[in-house]
Coordinates of N, CA and C in Angstrom, one line a residue:
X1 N 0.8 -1.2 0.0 CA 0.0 0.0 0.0 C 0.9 1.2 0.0
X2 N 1.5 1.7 -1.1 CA 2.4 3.1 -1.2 C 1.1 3.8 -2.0
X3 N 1.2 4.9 -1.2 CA 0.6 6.3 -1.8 C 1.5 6.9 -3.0
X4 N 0.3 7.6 -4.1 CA 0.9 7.8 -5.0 C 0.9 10.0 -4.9
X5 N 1.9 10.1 -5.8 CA 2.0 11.8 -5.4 C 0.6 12.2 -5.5
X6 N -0.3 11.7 -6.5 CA -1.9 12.7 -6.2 C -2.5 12.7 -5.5
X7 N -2.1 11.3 -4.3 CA -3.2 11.3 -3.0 C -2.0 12.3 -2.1
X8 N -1.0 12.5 -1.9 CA -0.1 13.0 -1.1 C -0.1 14.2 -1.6
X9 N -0.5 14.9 -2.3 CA -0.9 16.4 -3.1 C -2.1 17.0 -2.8
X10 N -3.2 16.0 -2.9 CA -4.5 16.3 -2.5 C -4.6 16.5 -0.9
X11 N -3.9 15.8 -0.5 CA -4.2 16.2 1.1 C -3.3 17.3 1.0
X12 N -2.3 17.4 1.0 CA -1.4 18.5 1.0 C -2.0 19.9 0.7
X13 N -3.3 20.2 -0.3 CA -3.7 21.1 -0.9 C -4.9 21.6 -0.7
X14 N -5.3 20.9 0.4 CA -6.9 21.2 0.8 C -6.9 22.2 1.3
X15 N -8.1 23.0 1.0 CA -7.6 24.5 1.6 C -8.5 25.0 2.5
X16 N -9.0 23.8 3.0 CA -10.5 24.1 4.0 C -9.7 23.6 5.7
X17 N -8.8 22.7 5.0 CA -8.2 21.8 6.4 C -7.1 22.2 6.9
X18 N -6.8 22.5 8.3 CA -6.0 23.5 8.9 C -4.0 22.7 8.2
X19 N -3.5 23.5 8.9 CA -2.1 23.3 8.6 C -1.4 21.6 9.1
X20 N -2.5 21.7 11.0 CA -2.0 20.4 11.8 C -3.0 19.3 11.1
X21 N -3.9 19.4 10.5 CA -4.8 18.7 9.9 C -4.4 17.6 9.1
X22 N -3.6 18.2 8.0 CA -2.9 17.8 6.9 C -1.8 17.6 7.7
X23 N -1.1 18.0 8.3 CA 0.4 17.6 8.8 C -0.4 15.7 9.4
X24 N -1.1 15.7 10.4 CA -1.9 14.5 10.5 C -2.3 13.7 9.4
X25 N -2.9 13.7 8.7 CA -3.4 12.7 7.8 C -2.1 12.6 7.2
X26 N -0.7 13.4 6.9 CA 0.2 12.9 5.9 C 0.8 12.2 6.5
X27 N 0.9 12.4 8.0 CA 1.9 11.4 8.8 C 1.4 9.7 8.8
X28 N 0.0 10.2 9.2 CA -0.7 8.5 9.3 C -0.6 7.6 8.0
X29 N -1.2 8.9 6.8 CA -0.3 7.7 5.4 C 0.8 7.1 5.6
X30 N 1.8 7.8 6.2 CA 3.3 7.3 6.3 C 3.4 6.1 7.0
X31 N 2.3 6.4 8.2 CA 2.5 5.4 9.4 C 2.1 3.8 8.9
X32 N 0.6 4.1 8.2 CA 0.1 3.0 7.8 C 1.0 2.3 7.2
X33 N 1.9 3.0 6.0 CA 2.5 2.4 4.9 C 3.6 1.3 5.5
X34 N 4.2 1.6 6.6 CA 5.4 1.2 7.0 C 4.7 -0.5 8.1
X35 N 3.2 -0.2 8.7 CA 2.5 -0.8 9.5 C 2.1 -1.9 8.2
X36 N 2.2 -1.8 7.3 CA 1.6 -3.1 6.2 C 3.1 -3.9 5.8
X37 N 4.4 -3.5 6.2 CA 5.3 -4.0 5.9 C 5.7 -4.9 6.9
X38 N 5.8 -6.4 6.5 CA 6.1 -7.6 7.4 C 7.7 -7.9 6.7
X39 N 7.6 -8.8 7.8 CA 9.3 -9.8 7.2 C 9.0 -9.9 6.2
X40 N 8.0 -10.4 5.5 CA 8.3 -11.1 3.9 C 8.1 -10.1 3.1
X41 N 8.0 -9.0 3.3 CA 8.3 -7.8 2.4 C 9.3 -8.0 1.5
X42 N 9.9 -7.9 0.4 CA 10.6 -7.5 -0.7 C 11.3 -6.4 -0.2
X43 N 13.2 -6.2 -0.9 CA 13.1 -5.0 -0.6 C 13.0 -4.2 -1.6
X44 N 12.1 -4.1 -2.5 CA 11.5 -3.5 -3.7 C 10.3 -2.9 -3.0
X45 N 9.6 -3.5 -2.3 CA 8.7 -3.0 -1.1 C 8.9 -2.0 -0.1
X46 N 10.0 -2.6 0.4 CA 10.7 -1.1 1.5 C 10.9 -0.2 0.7
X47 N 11.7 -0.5 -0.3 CA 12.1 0.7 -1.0 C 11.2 2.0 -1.9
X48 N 10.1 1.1 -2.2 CA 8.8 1.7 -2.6 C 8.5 2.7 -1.7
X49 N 8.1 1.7 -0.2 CA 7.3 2.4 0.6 C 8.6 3.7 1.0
X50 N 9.9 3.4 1.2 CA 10.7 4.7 1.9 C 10.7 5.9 0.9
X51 N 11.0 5.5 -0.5 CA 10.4 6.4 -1.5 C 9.2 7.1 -1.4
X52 N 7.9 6.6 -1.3 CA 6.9 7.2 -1.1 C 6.7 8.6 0.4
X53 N 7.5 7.5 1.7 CA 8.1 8.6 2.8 C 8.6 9.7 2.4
X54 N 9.8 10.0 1.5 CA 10.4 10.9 1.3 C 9.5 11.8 0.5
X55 N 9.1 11.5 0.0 CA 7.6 12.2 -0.8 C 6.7 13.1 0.0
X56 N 6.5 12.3 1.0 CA 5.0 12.6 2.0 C 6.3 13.6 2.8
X57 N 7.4 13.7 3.0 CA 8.2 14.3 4.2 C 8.1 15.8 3.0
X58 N 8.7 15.5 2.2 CA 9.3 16.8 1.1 C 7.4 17.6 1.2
X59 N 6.3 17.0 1.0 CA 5.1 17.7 1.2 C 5.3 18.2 2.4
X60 N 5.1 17.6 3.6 CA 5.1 18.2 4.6 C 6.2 19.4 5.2
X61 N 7.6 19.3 4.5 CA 8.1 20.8 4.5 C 7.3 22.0 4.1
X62 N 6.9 21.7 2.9 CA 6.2 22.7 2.2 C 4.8 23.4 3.5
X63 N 4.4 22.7 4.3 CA 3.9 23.3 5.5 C 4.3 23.8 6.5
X64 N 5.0 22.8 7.4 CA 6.0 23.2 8.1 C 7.7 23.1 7.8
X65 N 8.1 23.9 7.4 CA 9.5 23.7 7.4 C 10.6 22.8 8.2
X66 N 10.5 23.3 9.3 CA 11.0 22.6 10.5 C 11.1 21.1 10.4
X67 N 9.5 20.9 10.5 CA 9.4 19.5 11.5 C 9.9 18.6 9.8
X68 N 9.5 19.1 8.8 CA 9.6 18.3 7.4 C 11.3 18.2 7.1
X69 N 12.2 19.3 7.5 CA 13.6 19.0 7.1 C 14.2 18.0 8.3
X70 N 13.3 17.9 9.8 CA 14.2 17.0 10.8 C 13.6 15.3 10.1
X71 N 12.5 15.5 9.6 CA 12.0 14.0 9.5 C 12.6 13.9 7.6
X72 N 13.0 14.7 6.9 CA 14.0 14.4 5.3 C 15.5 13.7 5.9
X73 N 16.2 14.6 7.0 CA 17.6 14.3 7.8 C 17.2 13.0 8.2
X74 N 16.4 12.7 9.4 CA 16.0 11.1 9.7 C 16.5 10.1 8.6
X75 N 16.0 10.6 7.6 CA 16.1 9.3 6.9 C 17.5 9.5 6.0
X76 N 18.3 10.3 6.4 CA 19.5 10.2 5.7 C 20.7 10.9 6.4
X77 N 20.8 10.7 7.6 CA 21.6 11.1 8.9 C 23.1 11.9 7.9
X78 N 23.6 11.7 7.0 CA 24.4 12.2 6.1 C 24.4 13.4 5.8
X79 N 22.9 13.9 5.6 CA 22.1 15.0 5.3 C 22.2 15.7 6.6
X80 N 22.3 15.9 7.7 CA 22.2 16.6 8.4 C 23.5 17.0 8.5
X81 N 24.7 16.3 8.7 CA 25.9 17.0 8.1 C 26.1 17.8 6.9
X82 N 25.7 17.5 6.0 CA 26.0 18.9 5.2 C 25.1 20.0 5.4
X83 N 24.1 19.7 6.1 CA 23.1 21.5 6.5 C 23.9 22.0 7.8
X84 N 25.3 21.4 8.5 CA 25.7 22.4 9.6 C 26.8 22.9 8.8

């Protein structure tokens, strides 16, 4: 179950639903995505699904700045050495 960029854009773009609104529903996409991944996952699967993460993270900058570049660095500890 990886989300594709239209459904991660659509929430992202709603313009009725507050800022924490959408910061929630993009997280719980995330959450679910990783909650369907068992041992016998493929890692064509993980890699899908961490792709899709970085996706849902890079939207959620575009909201919050902050919380969206510490959760982009999470996933690439590398990355936070070159932004000091």
């Amino acid at each position: 179950m990886v989300h594709t960029d239209n459904e991660i854009e659509k929430i992202a773009s709603y313009k009725t639903w507050s800022d924490n609104k959408k910061l929630d529903r993009l997280l719980e996409m995330d959450c679910k995505m990783y909650c369907y991944l068992g041992s016998d996952s493929t890692k064509g699967e993980r890699n899908d699904v961490r792709r899709a993460s970085k996706r849902i993270y890079s939207s959620i900058k575009k909201i919050d700045n902050t919380l969206g570049t510490l959760l982009l660095q999470s996933m690439d500890p590398s990355e936070i050495l070159n932004n000091i």
